[in-house]
């Protein structure tokens, strides 16, 4: 990015230092990271106050800083050093993002949903970047601080920006949508994530649909067409993607194997190829195709983008394990919906005699957490040869599966990852596939790494 600091004077209550001739090429909130020609954003947190680290930020390349009113300015600070003095540095960061967004004027795509946000974001980038200069949310920069930082990190010639929008409570998506004013908004699905705070799936749907609050007039809303809680949405500016007869973007002729899927869309002749596991990812790809059509991208370019998708880590990530086993690391996070989808992805694999599930705790499910864990067991049948559960909550899944007494199926319940790891090693062979799935707090990926034989992804 490149921005004259004087373009941000409007967000300041007052200024100090040399504002007029200062140019910023980066925005940072981390005084420890080398950030040449940057605008420093000091944020007062629970443990640390970023204002205390301004001098370190300057050593790392900061040429200007926001500064919260009432906070003492370091005596040793050069009086010529530019400060934009604001009422609140987080609100000022958001205002700065609005200024830069209006300057660059990219097409804005907002993505939210209980599951699949990050994969859909990656698919969108793969498709859109075939034809446009594209920028997307990196990592988990999807909240009231991360989203404006994402906007302020795009190049000035960016044509399309893809913004992931996360939340844990009401009002948060609304803020992000109003801040970014998307031209297109996508709701990938409605699951159970954060149900502890939102009360019900109906509450989750309401919170996710806040993405409409900032949608530009005439903007396009793309939603999961198979979700009953979204069925009431009906207008020329709403696209429903999925398998239901009423979907405006209907997936047809789907076929899959270990290498991914081929599928079409009703009314089209193009056959799309997707090198990802999981039927749910076909729907995520359909969202990206719908956006591609909206942006008038040729089908051949869309297909090429899908074929070359690079996913963010720990999303159904395939590795070749010891003794030739296929390891699937889907351990970034989990809810009942995403865990069931990952289990189905394993069940769909035809070339493996032994299918092993390593399932851990799912968090933020509220008072119904035990029931929701136990319901996962209903989706585990005789095609699964081994189930290993990890953690105090994961054990509920194991206990429920044991009640089914499926012939030939072994179920092991462990409280620690170390115990589970000991049981996995003896199961690995060429005809074995192992899925690792749990909430982020479990860090289940730590027991995947020792079993990886090839650091390259399987099949690549």
XYZ file of C-alpha atoms in Angstrom:
460
model
C 0.000 0.000 0.000
C 0.967 3.616 -0.415
C -0.828 6.500 1.243
C 0.039 10.086 2.077
C -0.435 10.490 5.821
C -2.260 13.774 5.226
C -5.073 11.744 3.600
C -5.856 10.431 7.095
C -6.063 13.799 8.825
C -9.845 13.507 8.778
C -9.773 10.611 11.264
C -7.750 12.609 13.824
C -8.941 14.908 16.596
C -5.580 16.692 16.348
C -2.084 16.129 15.006
C 1.524 16.592 16.021
C 4.704 16.590 13.978
C 5.401 16.528 10.266
C 2.177 15.229 8.730
C 2.289 16.880 5.296
C 5.348 15.187 3.783
C 5.007 11.721 5.357
C 4.196 8.740 3.151
C 3.218 5.354 4.618
C 3.659 2.045 2.822
C 2.546 -0.340 5.536
C 0.372 -0.458 8.661
C 1.371 -2.467 11.730
C 0.255 -3.068 15.299
C 3.333 -5.118 16.223
C 6.370 -3.145 17.395
C 8.525 -6.288 17.230
C 8.240 -6.759 13.467
C 10.396 -4.937 10.946
C 7.959 -2.664 9.088
C 9.701 -0.012 6.985
C 7.798 3.187 6.218
C 4.896 2.072 8.399
C 2.058 3.647 10.350
C 2.086 2.188 13.861
C -1.247 1.368 15.512
C -0.804 1.195 19.311
C -3.589 -0.867 20.863
C -4.247 -1.002 24.587
C -4.876 -4.646 25.504
C -5.531 -6.509 28.736
C -1.853 -7.320 29.335
C 0.052 -4.751 27.280
C -0.473 -1.241 25.972
C 0.984 -0.698 22.518
C 1.607 2.981 23.346
C 4.469 1.822 25.560
C 6.286 0.401 22.549
C 6.249 3.352 20.151
C 10.010 3.867 20.308
C 10.585 0.184 19.471
C 8.163 0.523 16.548
C 10.178 3.484 15.283
C 13.348 1.381 15.471
C 11.535 -1.197 13.307
C 10.669 1.374 10.636
C 7.544 3.240 11.763
C 7.411 6.771 10.311
C 4.120 7.794 11.956
C 1.673 6.590 14.588
C -1.879 6.828 15.750
C -2.074 8.027 19.367
C -4.963 7.801 21.793
C -6.068 11.053 23.426
C -5.021 11.355 27.054
C -2.088 8.961 26.748
C 1.235 10.569 27.754
C 3.630 11.042 24.826
C 7.193 9.812 25.504
C 9.418 12.762 26.404
C 12.228 11.420 24.236
C 10.033 11.343 21.112
C 11.214 13.765 18.407
C 8.620 16.604 18.213
C 8.710 16.285 14.430
C 7.589 12.630 14.529
C 4.055 12.517 13.072
C 1.206 11.566 15.404
C -2.474 11.367 14.510
C -4.161 11.890 17.866
C -7.499 10.057 18.003
C -10.225 9.223 20.499
C -9.757 5.477 20.060
C -6.984 3.801 18.077
C -9.072 0.755 17.058
C -11.893 2.929 15.728
C -9.324 5.107 13.972
C -7.779 2.011 12.387
C -11.205 1.102 11.017
C -11.712 4.650 9.724
C -8.292 4.551 8.037
C -9.324 1.316 6.299
C -12.454 3.033 4.972
C -10.342 5.887 3.598
C -7.980 3.506 1.809
C -10.842 1.356 0.500
C -12.452 4.430 -1.071
C -9.106 5.385 -2.586
C -8.388 1.984 -4.181
C -12.024 1.136 -5.082
C -11.704 -2.643 -5.469
C -14.625 -5.015 -5.836
C -15.214 -6.225 -2.268
C -16.216 -9.831 -1.553
C -17.237 -10.630 2.029
C -17.263 -14.247 3.250
C -18.813 -15.555 6.454
C -20.337 -18.815 7.684
C -19.974 -21.318 10.498
C -17.625 -23.538 8.495
C -15.790 -23.260 5.207
C -14.990 -19.531 5.329
C -11.270 -19.977 4.864
C -11.526 -22.684 2.188
C -14.086 -20.607 0.284
C -11.794 -17.588 0.565
C -8.928 -19.653 -0.864
C -11.140 -20.946 -3.698
C -12.296 -17.416 -4.480
C -8.718 -16.215 -4.702
C -7.801 -19.140 -6.956
C -10.627 -18.294 -9.357
C -10.616 -14.496 -9.258
C -6.830 -14.109 -9.455
C -6.878 -15.733 -12.902
C -8.324 -12.490 -14.237
C -7.891 -9.744 -11.618
C -5.279 -8.387 -9.220
C -6.575 -9.967 -6.011
C -5.947 -9.555 -2.291
C -7.352 -11.722 0.511
C -7.446 -12.086 4.277
C -4.301 -13.771 5.566
C -4.471 -16.221 8.462
C -7.244 -15.426 10.933
C -7.275 -11.651 10.389
C -11.070 -11.702 10.225
C -12.218 -9.561 13.169
C -12.627 -5.854 13.989
C -8.840 -5.401 14.037
C -7.713 -7.976 11.493
C -10.142 -6.978 8.744
C -9.088 -3.298 8.586
C -5.436 -4.386 8.707
C -6.162 -6.660 5.736
C -7.669 -3.752 3.810
C -4.674 -1.566 4.624
C -2.259 -4.243 3.409
C -3.571 -4.400 -0.167
C -1.664 -2.879 -3.061
C -3.004 0.327 -4.550
C -3.772 -1.422 -7.844
C -5.851 -4.178 -6.238
C -8.967 -4.921 -8.289
C -10.709 -7.431 -6.015
C -10.369 -7.886 -2.247
C -11.693 -10.994 -0.479
C -12.483 -10.413 3.181
C -13.193 -13.223 5.615
C -15.552 -12.135 8.389
C -15.542 -14.024 11.684
C -17.555 -13.500 14.842
C -18.481 -14.971 18.181
C -21.497 -12.764 19.005
C -24.208 -10.547 17.582
C -23.227 -7.230 15.996
C -19.714 -8.238 15.002
C -20.431 -9.212 11.371
C -22.604 -6.112 11.021
C -19.660 -3.901 11.996
C -17.329 -5.649 9.530
C -19.871 -5.477 6.713
C -20.598 -1.785 7.242
C -16.871 -1.105 7.393
C -16.068 -2.879 4.115
C -19.370 -2.447 2.211
C -19.114 -5.604 0.088
C -20.303 -5.814 -3.511
C -20.807 -9.542 -3.004
C -21.459 -11.376 0.272
C -21.302 -15.128 0.854
C -22.774 -17.155 3.733
C -21.141 -20.576 3.380
C -23.340 -22.444 5.862
C -25.019 -22.387 9.267
C -23.481 -24.763 11.806
C -22.998 -24.808 15.550
C -19.828 -22.762 16.059
C -20.272 -20.199 18.874
C -23.713 -21.563 19.755
C -22.621 -21.115 23.391
C -22.915 -17.338 22.863
C -25.643 -17.182 20.197
C -28.089 -19.600 21.802
C -29.289 -21.611 18.802
C -28.717 -22.288 15.127
C -31.416 -19.690 14.465
C -29.313 -17.195 16.417
C -26.243 -18.183 14.404
C -28.158 -17.648 11.137
C -29.264 -14.211 12.315
C -25.676 -13.268 13.214
C -24.265 -14.521 9.898
C -26.892 -12.663 7.882
C -25.663 -9.410 9.396
C -23.305 -9.500 6.414
C -26.235 -7.956 4.513
C -26.069 -4.833 6.689
C -23.269 -3.225 4.695
C -23.938 -4.858 1.323
C -23.916 -2.228 -1.410
C -27.240 -1.360 -3.024
C -27.798 -3.933 -5.757
C -25.080 -6.157 -4.274
C -25.236 -9.939 -4.613
C -25.854 -12.280 -1.665
C -24.766 -15.920 -2.177
C -25.923 -18.493 0.378
C -26.126 -22.206 1.139
C -29.231 -23.282 -0.794
C -29.571 -26.512 1.180
C -29.924 -24.775 4.559
C -33.564 -24.444 5.713
C -32.674 -21.474 7.931
C -31.739 -19.525 4.784
C -34.674 -20.691 2.631
C -36.662 -17.508 3.322
C -34.177 -15.434 1.354
C -35.692 -14.669 -2.016
C -34.865 -11.845 -4.405
C -33.121 -11.350 -7.762
C -29.982 -10.413 -5.796
C -29.831 -13.705 -3.871
C -28.140 -16.800 -5.314
C -28.642 -20.161 -3.606
C -25.906 -22.737 -4.226
C -26.235 -26.441 -3.537
C -28.114 -29.621 -4.436
C -31.723 -28.687 -3.632
C -34.184 -28.383 -6.512
C -34.771 -24.721 -5.663
C -31.085 -23.760 -5.906
C -30.294 -21.123 -8.507
C -26.778 -22.575 -8.773
C -27.456 -26.323 -8.679
C -24.609 -28.854 -8.525
C -25.074 -31.855 -10.842
C -23.156 -34.861 -12.193
C -20.797 -35.001 -9.210
C -18.189 -37.761 -9.091
C -15.308 -38.103 -6.656
C -12.283 -40.105 -5.596
C -9.099 -39.643 -3.563
C -7.884 -36.955 -5.974
C -11.002 -34.803 -5.689
C -14.208 -34.226 -7.639
C -15.614 -33.458 -11.040
C -19.036 -31.824 -11.259
C -21.196 -29.524 -13.306
C -23.811 -26.842 -12.734
C -27.346 -27.210 -14.057
C -27.780 -25.399 -17.358
C -24.044 -25.365 -18.117
C -21.907 -27.634 -20.281
C -18.639 -27.090 -18.386
C -17.291 -29.919 -16.221
C -15.321 -28.484 -13.305
C -12.429 -30.246 -11.581
C -11.676 -29.772 -7.883
C -8.590 -31.412 -6.290
C -10.049 -31.379 -2.755
C -11.617 -33.970 -0.490
C -15.111 -33.555 0.927
C -18.465 -33.055 -0.779
C -18.875 -29.864 1.257
C -15.937 -28.410 -0.682
C -17.826 -28.887 -3.953
C -20.392 -26.436 -2.617
C -17.615 -24.069 -1.543
C -16.288 -24.280 -5.097
C -19.773 -23.508 -6.437
C -19.694 -20.235 -4.491
C -16.416 -19.351 -6.192
C -17.801 -20.269 -9.616
C -20.854 -18.074 -9.015
C -18.562 -15.158 -8.179
C -16.488 -15.913 -11.272
C -19.613 -15.701 -13.416
C -20.606 -12.428 -11.727
C -17.191 -11.016 -12.639
C -17.457 -12.345 -16.213
C -14.502 -14.715 -15.855
C -14.347 -17.363 -18.576
C -15.250 -20.920 -17.531
C -11.853 -22.158 -18.722
C -10.119 -19.677 -16.387
C -12.417 -20.628 -13.514
C -11.576 -24.291 -14.029
C -7.867 -23.547 -14.176
C -8.124 -21.616 -10.929
C -9.932 -24.457 -9.154
C -7.356 -26.980 -10.338
C -4.542 -24.861 -8.891
C -6.128 -24.148 -5.497
C -3.721 -23.823 -2.552
C -5.475 -24.258 0.786
C -4.650 -22.650 4.098
C -3.012 -25.197 6.419
C -4.949 -27.885 8.316
C -8.030 -27.935 6.090
C -8.390 -31.568 4.936
C -4.663 -31.456 4.279
C -3.356 -34.725 2.818
C 0.032 -36.209 3.750
C 1.702 -39.506 3.034
C 2.379 -41.109 6.387
C 4.561 -43.877 7.688
C 4.186 -47.233 5.883
C 2.315 -45.457 3.063
C -0.782 -44.479 5.052
C -2.811 -41.440 3.984
C -3.023 -38.859 6.780
C -5.711 -36.155 6.617
C -5.010 -33.193 8.875
C -8.273 -31.302 9.371
C -7.334 -30.177 12.862
C -7.583 -26.401 12.504
C -11.017 -26.336 14.111
C -14.196 -28.361 14.557
C -17.924 -28.134 15.107
C -20.439 -30.979 14.759
C -21.246 -29.918 11.179
C -17.613 -29.757 10.052
C -16.673 -32.959 11.894
C -19.518 -34.865 10.247
C -18.486 -33.460 6.844
C -14.880 -34.577 7.381
C -16.039 -38.050 8.450
C -18.117 -38.290 5.285
C -15.072 -37.315 3.219
C -13.219 -40.318 4.684
C -16.170 -42.657 4.189
C -16.281 -41.626 0.516
C -12.702 -42.802 -0.111
C -12.887 -46.142 -1.907
C -9.246 -47.280 -2.043
C -8.571 -47.765 1.660
C -9.586 -50.884 3.574
C -8.865 -49.392 6.995
C -10.445 -46.042 7.807
C -9.374 -44.511 11.111
C -10.903 -41.489 12.832
C -8.979 -39.544 15.482
C -11.569 -37.170 16.966
C -11.101 -34.667 19.768
C -13.022 -32.103 21.789
C -15.283 -29.505 20.167
C -15.541 -26.221 22.067
C -18.047 -23.368 22.463
C -21.113 -25.612 22.097
C -22.826 -24.415 25.257
C -25.177 -26.467 27.478
C -25.865 -29.009 24.695
C -22.189 -29.877 24.164
C -22.512 -33.482 25.358
C -25.539 -34.134 23.171
C -23.815 -32.593 20.151
C -20.711 -34.720 20.634
C -22.785 -37.878 21.000
C -24.794 -37.098 17.840
C -21.580 -37.325 15.783
C -21.589 -41.086 16.484
C -24.720 -41.508 14.349
C -22.581 -40.736 11.269
C -19.959 -43.391 12.026
C -20.867 -46.752 10.515
C -19.281 -50.089 9.588
C -17.132 -48.454 6.874
C -14.998 -47.025 9.713
C -12.656 -49.670 11.147
C -11.114 -47.718 14.041
C -12.179 -44.730 16.146
C -9.819 -43.019 18.569
C -11.229 -40.203 20.681
C -9.141 -37.682 22.585
C -10.123 -35.440 25.491
C -12.820 -35.033 28.112
C -15.449 -34.088 25.537
C -14.233 -36.364 22.767
C -14.894 -39.343 25.021
C -18.636 -38.751 24.632
C -18.272 -39.608 20.936
C -16.407 -42.792 21.811
C -18.910 -43.831 24.446
C -21.801 -43.396 22.027
C -20.117 -45.370 19.250
C -19.427 -48.263 21.604
C -23.162 -48.575 22.233
C -23.628 -49.452 18.565
C -21.467 -52.601 18.846
C -20.438 -52.457 15.179
C -18.750 -55.780 14.258
C -15.014 -55.453 13.585
C -14.863 -51.822 14.689
C -12.434 -50.881 17.457
C -13.123 -47.842 19.631
C -10.462 -46.405 21.934
C -11.067 -43.531 24.353
C -8.098 -41.476 25.586
C -7.931 -38.337 27.674
C -4.548 -37.166 26.360
C -2.988 -36.767 22.923
C 0.098 -38.667 24.058
C -1.986 -41.751 24.851
C -3.767 -41.495 21.502
C -0.494 -41.164 19.594
C 0.678 -44.446 21.064
C -2.347 -46.235 19.629
C -2.035 -44.761 16.135
C 1.410 -45.987 15.122
C 0.433 -49.671 14.937
C -2.479 -48.878 12.580
C -0.512 -47.313 9.718
C -0.204 -49.180 6.431
C -0.694 -48.609 2.706
C -4.385 -49.428 2.922
C -5.041 -47.077 5.853
C -6.434 -43.524 5.888
C -6.432 -41.558 9.152
C -8.472 -38.394 9.810
C -7.459 -35.973 12.579
C -10.239 -33.571 13.620
C -10.817 -31.401 16.726
C -11.266 -27.818 17.851
C -8.336 -25.393 17.672
C -7.710 -25.526 21.416
C -6.811 -29.216 21.161
C -3.876 -28.529 18.780
C -4.398 -32.054 17.466
C -1.942 -31.409 14.624
C 0.852 -32.004 17.131
C 0.204 -35.755 16.945
C -0.030 -35.754 13.140
C 3.500 -34.493 12.487
C 5.440 -37.470 13.926
C 3.633 -39.835 11.565
C 4.298 -37.879 8.369
C 6.767 -39.754 6.178
C 6.838 -37.249 3.319
C 6.783 -33.520 3.995
C 5.062 -32.986 0.651
C 1.291 -33.250 0.464
C 0.100 -36.613 -0.797
C -0.372 -36.646 -4.549
C 1.698 -33.493 -5.108
